[in-house]
PDB file of C-alpha atoms in Angstrom:
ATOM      1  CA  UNK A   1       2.774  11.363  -9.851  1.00 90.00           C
ATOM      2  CA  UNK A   2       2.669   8.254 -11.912  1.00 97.00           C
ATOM      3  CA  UNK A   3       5.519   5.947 -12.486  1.00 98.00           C
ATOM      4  CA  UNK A   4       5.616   3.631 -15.785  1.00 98.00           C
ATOM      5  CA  UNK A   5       6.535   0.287 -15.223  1.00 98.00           C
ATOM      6  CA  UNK A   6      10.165  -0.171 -15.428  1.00 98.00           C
ATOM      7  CA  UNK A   7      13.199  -3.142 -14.689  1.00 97.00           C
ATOM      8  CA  UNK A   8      14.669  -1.120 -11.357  1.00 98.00           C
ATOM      9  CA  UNK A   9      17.220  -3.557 -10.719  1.00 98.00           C
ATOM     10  CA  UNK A  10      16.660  -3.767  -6.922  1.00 98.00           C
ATOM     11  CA  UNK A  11      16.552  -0.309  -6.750  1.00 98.00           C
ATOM     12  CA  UNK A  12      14.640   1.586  -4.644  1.00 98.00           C
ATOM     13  CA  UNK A  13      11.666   3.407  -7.051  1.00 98.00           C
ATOM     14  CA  UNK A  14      10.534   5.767  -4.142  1.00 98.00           C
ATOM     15  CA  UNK A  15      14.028   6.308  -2.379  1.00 98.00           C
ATOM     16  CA  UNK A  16      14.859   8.213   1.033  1.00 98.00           C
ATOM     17  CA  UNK A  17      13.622  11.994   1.160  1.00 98.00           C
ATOM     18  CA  UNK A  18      11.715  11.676  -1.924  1.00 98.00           C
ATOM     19  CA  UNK A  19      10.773  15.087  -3.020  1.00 97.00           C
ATOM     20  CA  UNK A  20       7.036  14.330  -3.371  1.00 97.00           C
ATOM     21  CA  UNK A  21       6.351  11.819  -0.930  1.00 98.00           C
ATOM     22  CA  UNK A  22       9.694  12.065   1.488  1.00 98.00           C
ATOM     23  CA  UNK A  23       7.075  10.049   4.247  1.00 98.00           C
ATOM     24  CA  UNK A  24       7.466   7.078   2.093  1.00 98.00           C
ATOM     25  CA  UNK A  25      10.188   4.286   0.962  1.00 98.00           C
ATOM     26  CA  UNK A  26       9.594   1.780  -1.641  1.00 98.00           C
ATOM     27  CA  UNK A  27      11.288  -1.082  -3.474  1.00 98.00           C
ATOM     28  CA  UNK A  28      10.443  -3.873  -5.211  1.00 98.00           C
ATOM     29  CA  UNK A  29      12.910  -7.060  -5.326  1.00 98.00           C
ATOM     30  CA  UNK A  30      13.103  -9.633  -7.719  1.00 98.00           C
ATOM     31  CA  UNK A  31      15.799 -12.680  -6.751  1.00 98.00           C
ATOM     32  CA  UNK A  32      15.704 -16.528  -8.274  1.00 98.00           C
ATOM     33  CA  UNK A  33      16.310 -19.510  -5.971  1.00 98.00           C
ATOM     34  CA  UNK A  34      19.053 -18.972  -3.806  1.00 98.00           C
ATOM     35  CA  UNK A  35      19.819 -15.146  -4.201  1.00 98.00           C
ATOM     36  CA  UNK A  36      20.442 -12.919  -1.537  1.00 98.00           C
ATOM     37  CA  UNK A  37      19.318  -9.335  -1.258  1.00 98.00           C
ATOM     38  CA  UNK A  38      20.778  -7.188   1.415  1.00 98.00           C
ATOM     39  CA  UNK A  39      19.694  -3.644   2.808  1.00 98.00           C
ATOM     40  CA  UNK A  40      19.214  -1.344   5.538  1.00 98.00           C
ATOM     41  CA  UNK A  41      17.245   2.183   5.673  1.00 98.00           C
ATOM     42  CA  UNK A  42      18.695   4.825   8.291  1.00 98.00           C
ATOM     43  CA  UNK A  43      15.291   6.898   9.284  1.00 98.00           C
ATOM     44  CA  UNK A  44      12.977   4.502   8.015  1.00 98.00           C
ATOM     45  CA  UNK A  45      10.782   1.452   9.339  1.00 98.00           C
ATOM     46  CA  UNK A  46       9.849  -1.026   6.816  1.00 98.00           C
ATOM     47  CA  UNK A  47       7.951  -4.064   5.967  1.00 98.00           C
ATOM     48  CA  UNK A  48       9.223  -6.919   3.622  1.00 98.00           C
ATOM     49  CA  UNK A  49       6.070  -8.678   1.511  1.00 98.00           C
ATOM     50  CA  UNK A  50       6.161 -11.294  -1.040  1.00 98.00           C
ATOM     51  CA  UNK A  51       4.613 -10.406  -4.231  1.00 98.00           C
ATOM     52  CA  UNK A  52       4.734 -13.722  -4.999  1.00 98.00           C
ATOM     53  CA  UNK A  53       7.178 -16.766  -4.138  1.00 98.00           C
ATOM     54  CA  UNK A  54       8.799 -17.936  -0.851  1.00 98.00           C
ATOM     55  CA  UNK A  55      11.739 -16.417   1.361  1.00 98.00           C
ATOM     56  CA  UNK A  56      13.901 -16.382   4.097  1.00 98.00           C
ATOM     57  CA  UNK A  57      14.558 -13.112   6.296  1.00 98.00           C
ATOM     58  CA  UNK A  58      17.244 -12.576   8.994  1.00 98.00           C
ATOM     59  CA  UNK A  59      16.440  -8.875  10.431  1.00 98.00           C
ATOM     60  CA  UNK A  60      19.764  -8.903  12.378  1.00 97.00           C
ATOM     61  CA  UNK A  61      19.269 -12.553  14.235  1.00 97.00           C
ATOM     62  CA  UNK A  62      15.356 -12.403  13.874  1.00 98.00           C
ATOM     63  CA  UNK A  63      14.480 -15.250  11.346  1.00 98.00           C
ATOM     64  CA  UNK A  64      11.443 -16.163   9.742  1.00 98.00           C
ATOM     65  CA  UNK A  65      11.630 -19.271   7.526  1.00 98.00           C
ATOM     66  CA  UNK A  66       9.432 -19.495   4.172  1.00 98.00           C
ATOM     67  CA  UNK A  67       7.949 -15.993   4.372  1.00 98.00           C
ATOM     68  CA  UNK A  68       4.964 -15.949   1.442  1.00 97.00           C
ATOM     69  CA  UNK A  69       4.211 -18.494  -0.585  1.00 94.00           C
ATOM     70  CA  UNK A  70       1.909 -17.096  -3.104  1.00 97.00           C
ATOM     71  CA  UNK A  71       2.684 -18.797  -6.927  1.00 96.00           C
ATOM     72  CA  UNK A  72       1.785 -16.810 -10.063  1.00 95.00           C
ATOM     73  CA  UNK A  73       0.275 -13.499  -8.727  1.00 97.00           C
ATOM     74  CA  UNK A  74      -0.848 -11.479  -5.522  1.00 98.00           C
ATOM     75  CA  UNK A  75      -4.326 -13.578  -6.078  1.00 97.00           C
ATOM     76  CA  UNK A  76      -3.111 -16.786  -5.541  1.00 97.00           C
ATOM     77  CA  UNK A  77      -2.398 -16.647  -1.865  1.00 96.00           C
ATOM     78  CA  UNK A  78      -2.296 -14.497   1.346  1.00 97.00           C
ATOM     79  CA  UNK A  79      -0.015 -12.072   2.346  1.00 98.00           C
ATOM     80  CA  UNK A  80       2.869 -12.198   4.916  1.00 98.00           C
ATOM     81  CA  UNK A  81       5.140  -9.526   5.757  1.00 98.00           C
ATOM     82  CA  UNK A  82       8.039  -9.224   8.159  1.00 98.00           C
ATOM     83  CA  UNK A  83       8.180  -5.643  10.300  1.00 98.00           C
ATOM     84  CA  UNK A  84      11.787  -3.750  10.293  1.00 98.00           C
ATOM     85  CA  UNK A  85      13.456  -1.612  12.691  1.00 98.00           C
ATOM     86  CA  UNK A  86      14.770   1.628  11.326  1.00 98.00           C
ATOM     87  CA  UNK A  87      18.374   1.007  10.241  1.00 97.00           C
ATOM     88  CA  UNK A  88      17.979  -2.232  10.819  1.00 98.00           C
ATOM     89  CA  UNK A  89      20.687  -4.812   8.719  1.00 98.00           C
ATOM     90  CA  UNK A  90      18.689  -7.073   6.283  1.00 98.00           C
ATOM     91  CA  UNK A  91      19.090 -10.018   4.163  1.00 98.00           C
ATOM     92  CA  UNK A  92      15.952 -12.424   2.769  1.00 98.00           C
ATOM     93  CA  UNK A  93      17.203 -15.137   0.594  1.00 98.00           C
ATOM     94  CA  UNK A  94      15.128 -16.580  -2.019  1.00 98.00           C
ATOM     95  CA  UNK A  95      13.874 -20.128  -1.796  1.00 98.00           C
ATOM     96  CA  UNK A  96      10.987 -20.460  -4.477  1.00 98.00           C
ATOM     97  CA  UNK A  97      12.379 -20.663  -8.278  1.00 98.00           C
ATOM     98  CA  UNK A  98      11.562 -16.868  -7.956  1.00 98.00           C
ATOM     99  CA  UNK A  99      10.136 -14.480  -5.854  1.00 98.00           C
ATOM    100  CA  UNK A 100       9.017 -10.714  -6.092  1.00 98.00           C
ATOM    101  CA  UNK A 101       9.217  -8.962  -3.083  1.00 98.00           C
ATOM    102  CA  UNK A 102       7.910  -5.470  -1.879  1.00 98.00           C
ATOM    103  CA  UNK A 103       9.522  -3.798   0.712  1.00 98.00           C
ATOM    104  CA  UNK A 104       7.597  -0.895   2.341  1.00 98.00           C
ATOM    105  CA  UNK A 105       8.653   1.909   4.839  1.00 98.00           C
ATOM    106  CA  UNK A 106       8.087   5.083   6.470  1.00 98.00           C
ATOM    107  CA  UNK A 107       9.825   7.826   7.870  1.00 98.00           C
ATOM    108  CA  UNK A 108      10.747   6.842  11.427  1.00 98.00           C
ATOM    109  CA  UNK A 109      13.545   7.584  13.547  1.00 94.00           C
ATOM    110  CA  UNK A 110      12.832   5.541  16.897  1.00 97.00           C
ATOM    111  CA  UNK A 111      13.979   1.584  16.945  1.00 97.00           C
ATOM    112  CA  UNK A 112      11.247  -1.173  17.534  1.00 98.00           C
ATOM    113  CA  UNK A 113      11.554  -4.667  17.634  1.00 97.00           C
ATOM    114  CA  UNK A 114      11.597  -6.535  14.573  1.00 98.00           C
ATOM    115  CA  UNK A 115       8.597  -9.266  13.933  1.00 98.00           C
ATOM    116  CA  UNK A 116       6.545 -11.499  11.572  1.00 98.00           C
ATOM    117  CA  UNK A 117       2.845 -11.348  10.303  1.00 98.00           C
ATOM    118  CA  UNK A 118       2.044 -14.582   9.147  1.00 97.00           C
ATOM    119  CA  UNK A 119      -1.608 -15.193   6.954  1.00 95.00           C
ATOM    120  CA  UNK A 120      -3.804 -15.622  10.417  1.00 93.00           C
ATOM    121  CA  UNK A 121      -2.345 -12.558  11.991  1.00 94.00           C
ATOM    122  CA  UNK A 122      -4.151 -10.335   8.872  1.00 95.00           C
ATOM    123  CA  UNK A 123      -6.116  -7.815   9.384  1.00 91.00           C
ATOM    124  CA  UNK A 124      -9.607  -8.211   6.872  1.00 91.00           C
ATOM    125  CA  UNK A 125     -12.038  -5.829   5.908  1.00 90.00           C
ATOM    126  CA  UNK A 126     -14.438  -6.194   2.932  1.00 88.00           C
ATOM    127  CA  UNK A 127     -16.746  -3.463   2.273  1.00 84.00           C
ATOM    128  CA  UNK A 128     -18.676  -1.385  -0.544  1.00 83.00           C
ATOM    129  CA  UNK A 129     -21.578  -3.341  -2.765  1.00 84.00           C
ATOM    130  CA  UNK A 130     -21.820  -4.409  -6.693  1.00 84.00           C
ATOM    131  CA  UNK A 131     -24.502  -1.803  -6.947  1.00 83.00           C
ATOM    132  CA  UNK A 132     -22.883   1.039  -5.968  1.00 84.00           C
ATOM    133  CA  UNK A 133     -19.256  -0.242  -7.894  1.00 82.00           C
ATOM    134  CA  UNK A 134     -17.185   0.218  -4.612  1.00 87.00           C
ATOM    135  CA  UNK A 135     -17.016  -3.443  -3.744  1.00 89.00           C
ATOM    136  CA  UNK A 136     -13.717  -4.240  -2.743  1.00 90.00           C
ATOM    137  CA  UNK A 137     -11.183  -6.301  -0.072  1.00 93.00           C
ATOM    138  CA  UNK A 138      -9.005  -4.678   2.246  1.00 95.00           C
ATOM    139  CA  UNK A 139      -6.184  -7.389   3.785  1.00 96.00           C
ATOM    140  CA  UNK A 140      -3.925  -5.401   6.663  1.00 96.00           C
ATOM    141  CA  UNK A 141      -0.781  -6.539   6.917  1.00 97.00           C
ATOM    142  CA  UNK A 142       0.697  -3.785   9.127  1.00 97.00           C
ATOM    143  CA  UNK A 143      -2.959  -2.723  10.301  1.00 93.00           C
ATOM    144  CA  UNK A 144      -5.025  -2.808  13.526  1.00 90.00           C
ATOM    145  CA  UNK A 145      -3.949  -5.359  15.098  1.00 91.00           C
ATOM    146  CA  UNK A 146      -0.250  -4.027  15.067  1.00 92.00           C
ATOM    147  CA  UNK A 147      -0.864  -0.749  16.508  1.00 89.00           C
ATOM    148  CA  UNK A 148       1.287  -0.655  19.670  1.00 92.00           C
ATOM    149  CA  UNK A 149       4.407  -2.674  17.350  1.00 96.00           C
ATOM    150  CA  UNK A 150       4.878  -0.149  14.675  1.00 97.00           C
ATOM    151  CA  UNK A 151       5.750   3.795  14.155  1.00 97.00           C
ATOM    152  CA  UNK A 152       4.520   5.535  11.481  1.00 97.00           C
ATOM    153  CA  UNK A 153       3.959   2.837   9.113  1.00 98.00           C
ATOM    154  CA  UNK A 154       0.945   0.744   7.166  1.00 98.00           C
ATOM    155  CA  UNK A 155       0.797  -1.812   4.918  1.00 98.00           C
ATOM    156  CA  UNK A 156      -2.143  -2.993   2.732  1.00 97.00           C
ATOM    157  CA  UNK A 157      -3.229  -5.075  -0.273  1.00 98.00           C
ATOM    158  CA  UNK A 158      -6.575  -3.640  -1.389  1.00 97.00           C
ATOM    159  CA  UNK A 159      -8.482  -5.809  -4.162  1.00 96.00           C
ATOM    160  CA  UNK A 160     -11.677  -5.020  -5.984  1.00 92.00           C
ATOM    161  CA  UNK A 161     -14.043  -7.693  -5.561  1.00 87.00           C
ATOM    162  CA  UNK A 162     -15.659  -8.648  -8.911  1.00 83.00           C
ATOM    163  CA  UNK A 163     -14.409  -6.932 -12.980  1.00 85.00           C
ATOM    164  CA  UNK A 164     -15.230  -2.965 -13.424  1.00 89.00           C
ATOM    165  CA  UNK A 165     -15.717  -0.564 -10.424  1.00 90.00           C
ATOM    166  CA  UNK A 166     -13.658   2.266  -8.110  1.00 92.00           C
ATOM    167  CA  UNK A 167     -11.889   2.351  -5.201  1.00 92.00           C
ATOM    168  CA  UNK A 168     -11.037   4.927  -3.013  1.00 90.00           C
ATOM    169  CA  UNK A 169     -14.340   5.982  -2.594  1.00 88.00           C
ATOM    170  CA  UNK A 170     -15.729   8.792  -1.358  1.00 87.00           C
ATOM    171  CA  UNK A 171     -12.977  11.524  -2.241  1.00 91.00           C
ATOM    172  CA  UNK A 172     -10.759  11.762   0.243  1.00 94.00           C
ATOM    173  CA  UNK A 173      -7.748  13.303   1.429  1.00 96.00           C
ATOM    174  CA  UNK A 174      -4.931  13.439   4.104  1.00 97.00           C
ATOM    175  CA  UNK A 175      -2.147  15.810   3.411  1.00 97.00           C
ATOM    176  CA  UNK A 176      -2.252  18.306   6.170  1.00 97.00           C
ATOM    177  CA  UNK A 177      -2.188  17.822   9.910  1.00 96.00           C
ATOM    178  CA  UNK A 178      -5.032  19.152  11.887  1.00 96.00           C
ATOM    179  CA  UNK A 179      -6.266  17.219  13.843  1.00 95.00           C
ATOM    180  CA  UNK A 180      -8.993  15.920  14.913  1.00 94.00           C
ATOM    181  CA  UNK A 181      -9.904  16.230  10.980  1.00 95.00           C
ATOM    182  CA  UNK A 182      -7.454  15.203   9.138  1.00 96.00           C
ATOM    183  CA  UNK A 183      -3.569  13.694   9.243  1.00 97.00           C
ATOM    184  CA  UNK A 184      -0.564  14.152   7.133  1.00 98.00           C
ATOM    185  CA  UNK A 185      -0.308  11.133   5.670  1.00 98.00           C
ATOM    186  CA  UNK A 186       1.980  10.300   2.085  1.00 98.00           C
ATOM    187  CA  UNK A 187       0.814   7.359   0.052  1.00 98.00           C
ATOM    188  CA  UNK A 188       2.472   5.134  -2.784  1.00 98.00           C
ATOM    189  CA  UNK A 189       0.648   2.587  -4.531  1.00 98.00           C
ATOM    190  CA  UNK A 190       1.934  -0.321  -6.808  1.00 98.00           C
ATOM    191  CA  UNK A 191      -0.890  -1.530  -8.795  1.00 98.00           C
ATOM    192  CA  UNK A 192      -1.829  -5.063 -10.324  1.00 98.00           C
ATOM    193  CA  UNK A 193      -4.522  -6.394 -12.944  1.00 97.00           C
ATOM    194  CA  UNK A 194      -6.237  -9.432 -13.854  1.00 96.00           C
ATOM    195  CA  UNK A 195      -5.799 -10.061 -16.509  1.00 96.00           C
ATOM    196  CA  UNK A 196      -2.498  -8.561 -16.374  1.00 96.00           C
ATOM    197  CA  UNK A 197      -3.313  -6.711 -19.775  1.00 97.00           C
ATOM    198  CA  UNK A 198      -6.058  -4.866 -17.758  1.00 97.00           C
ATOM    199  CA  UNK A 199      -5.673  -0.764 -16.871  1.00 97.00           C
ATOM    200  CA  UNK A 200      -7.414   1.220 -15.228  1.00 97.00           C
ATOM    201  CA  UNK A 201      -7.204   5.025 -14.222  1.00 98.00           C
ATOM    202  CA  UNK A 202      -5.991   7.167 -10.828  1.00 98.00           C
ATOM    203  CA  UNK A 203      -7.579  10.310 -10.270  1.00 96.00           C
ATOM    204  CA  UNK A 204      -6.702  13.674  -8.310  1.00 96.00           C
ATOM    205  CA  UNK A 205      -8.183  16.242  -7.982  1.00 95.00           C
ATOM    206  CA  UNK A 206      -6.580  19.192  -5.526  1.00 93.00           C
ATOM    207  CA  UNK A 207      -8.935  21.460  -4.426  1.00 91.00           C
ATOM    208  CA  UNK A 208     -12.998  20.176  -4.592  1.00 90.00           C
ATOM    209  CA  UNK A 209     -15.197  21.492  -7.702  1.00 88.00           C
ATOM    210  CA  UNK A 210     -11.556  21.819  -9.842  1.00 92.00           C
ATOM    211  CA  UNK A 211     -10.363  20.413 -12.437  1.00 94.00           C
ATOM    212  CA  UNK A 212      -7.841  17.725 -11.679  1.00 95.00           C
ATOM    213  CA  UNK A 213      -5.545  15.528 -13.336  1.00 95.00           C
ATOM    214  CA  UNK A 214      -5.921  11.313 -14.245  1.00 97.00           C
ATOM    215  CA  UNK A 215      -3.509   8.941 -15.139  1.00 98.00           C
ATOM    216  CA  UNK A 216      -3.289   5.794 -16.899  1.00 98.00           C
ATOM    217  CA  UNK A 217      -2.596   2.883 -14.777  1.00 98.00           C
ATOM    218  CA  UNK A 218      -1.472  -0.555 -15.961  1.00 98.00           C
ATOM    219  CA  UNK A 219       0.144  -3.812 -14.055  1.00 98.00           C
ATOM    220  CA  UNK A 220       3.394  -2.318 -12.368  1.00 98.00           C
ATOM    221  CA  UNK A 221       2.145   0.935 -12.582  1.00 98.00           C
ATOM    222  CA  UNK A 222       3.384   2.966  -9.179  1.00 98.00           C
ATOM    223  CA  UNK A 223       1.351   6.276  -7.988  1.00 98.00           C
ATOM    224  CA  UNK A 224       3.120   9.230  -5.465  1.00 98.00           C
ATOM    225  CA  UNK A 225       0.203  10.875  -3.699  1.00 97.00           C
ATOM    226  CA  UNK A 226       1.553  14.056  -1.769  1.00 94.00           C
ATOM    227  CA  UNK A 227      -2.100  15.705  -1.485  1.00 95.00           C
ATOM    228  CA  UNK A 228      -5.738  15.965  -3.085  1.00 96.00           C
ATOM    229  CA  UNK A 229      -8.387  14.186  -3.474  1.00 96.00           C
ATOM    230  CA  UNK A 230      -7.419  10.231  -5.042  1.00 96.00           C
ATOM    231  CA  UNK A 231     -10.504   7.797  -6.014  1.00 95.00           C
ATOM    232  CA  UNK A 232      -9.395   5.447  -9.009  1.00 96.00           C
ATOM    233  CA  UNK A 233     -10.928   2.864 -10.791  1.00 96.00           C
ATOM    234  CA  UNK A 234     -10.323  -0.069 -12.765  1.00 96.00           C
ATOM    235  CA  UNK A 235     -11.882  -0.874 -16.897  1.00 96.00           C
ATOM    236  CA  UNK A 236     -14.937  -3.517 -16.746  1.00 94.00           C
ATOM    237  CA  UNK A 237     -13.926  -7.117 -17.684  1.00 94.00           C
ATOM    238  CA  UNK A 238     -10.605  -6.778 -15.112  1.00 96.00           C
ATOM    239  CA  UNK A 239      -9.681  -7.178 -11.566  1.00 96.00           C
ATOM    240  CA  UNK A 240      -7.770  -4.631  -9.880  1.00 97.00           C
ATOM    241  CA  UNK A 241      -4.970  -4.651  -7.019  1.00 97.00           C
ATOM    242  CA  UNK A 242      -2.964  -2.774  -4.890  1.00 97.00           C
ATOM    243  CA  UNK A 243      -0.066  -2.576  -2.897  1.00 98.00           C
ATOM    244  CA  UNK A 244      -0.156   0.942  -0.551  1.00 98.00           C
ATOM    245  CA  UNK A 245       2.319   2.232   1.474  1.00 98.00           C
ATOM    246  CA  UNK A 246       1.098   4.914   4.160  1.00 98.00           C
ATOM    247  CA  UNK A 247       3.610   7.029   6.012  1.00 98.00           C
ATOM    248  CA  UNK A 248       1.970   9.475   9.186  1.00 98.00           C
ATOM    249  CA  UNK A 249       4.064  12.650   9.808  1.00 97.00           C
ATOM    250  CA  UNK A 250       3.036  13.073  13.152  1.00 96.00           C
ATOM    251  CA  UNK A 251       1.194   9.983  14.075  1.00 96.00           C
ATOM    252  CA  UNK A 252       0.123   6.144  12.716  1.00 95.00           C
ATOM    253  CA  UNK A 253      -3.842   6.426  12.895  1.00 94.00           C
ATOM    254  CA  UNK A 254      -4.778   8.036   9.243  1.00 95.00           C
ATOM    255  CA  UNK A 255      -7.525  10.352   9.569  1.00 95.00           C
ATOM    256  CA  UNK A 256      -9.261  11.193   5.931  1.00 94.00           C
ATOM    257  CA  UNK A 257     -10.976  14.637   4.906  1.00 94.00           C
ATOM    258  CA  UNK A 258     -14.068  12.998   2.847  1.00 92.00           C
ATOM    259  CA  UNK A 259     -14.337  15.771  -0.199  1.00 92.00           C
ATOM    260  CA  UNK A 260     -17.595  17.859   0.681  1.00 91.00           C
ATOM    261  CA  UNK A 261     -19.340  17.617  -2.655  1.00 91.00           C
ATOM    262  CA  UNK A 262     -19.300  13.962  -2.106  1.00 88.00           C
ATOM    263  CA  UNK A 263     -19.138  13.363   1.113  1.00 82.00           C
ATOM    264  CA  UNK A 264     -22.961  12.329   1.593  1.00 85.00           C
ATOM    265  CA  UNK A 265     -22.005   8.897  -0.369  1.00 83.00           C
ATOM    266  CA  UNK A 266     -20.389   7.630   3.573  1.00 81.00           C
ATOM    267  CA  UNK A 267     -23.799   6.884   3.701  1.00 85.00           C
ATOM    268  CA  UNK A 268     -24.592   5.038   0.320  1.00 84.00           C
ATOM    269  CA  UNK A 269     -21.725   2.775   0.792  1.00 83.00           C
ATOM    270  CA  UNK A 270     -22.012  -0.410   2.740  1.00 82.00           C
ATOM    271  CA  UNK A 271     -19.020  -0.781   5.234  1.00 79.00           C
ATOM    272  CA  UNK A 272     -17.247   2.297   4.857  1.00 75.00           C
ATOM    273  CA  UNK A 273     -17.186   3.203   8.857  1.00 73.00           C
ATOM    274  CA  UNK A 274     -15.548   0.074   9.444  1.00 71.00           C
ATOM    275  CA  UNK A 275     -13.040   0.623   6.525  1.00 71.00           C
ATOM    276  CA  UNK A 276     -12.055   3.778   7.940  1.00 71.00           C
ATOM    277  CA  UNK A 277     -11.630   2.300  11.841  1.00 70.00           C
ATOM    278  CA  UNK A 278      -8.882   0.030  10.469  1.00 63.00           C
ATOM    279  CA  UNK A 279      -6.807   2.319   8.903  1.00 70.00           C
ATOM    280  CA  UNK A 280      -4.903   2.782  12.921  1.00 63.00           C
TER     281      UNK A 280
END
């Protein structure tokens, strides 16, 4: 499901027990210097993330000063998120002239501890080749390295490295649990162009060698993926990114079906294993 761009006021765009992707939870934030935004999910695990601009977060007596940093958009900076507990009472105050903040989560009942990712505790993959039009960056933010901290939940910022090309490539699927071939796995994206006039396209397709459908992505753009097959791809000329939210029904490693008619291109693709190893 695609969802336009819109002005949610602070509200949540993929709420609690959504009907298409109830795995997931997604908001995006916008404050100016010295607002305050408060909230706290019963049954989900989330992760705060600065689009862009700087803020302070107190997850119930865990602070973290000057969280992000990035200026004008996701490409002018790293990443930081802060990890937090199911139910857990929030407030992040802004402390740039403005800030746009994501805040990610997935369905999770147990309560963890609350911490910080800062830009050297990312997770980086780059993968895929010019030739082929798959090259692209991968930056983790609740990846790999935070396997044993988190429940069901990860967090990434993909990028396309160069103007043109697709992502999400080979097919590939994961909305059914059975193991050890494939997890149940919702997804939400939030994509972003360079130039932010740029658009692109997200494909599914349901069941291999059927017609699917496509939508029309643009900058703020948000995509609901409860199952099928979902490569997309961005026009020539423009640079393509994208928040994703992952929530695991029964577990945190994602484990993608590759669609058969395509599944020989694994081994076309420069990097791809390694892509898929990170996704735990």
């Amino acid at each position: 499901m695609h969802i336009p761009p819109f002005e949610n006021k602070n509200n949540p765009i993929v709420d609690v027990d959504d009907s298409l992707v109830p795995l997931n939870y997604f908001n995006i934030v916008k404050l100016k210097k010295g607002d305050a935004f408060e909230y706290a999910v019963p049954g989900y695990e989330t992760c705060i993330v600065p689009a862009t601009g700087s803020i302070d977060v107190n997850v119930e007596g865990f602070k973290v000063d000057g969280l992000g940093g990035r200026g004008v958009d996701v490409w002018d900076g790293e990443p930081e998120g802060v990890y937090v507990p199911s139910a857990a009472k929030t407030e992040f105050v802004c402390t740039s002239d403005e800030a746009e903040i994501f805040v990610a989560g997935a369905k999770y009942d147990k309560v963890l501890d609350a911490f910080a990712v800062r830009k050297d505790e990312l997770d980086l993959v780059q993968y895929g080749s010019d030739d082929t039009k798959t090259h692209r960056k991968i930056k983790h933010i609740l990846g790999q390295k935070q396997a044993d901290k988190v429940g069901r939940l990860l967090v990434s910022e993909l990028y396309t490295v160069g103007q043109g090309g697709w992502s999400g490539f080979p097919s590939h699927k994961h909305d059914t649990d059975r193991l050890p071939d494939e997890t149940r796995h919702d997804e939400t994206y939030n994509f972003r162009f360079r130039p932010n006039y740029g658009s692109g396209v997200q494909m599914l397709q349901r069941e291999d060698n059927k017609p699917g459908d496509a939508y029309h992505i643009v900058d703020g753009s948000t995509i609901c993926l409860d199952k099928g097959y979902h490569p997309c791809a961005v026009l020539p000329g423009y640079e393509m990114y994208y928040f994703t939210i992952l929530g695991g029904l029964s577990q945190r490693s994602l484990v993608q079906y590759f669609q058969p008619t395509h599944a020989a291109q694994l081994h076309t693709i420069p990097g791809i294993m390694d892509m898929i190893a990170k996704f735990k």
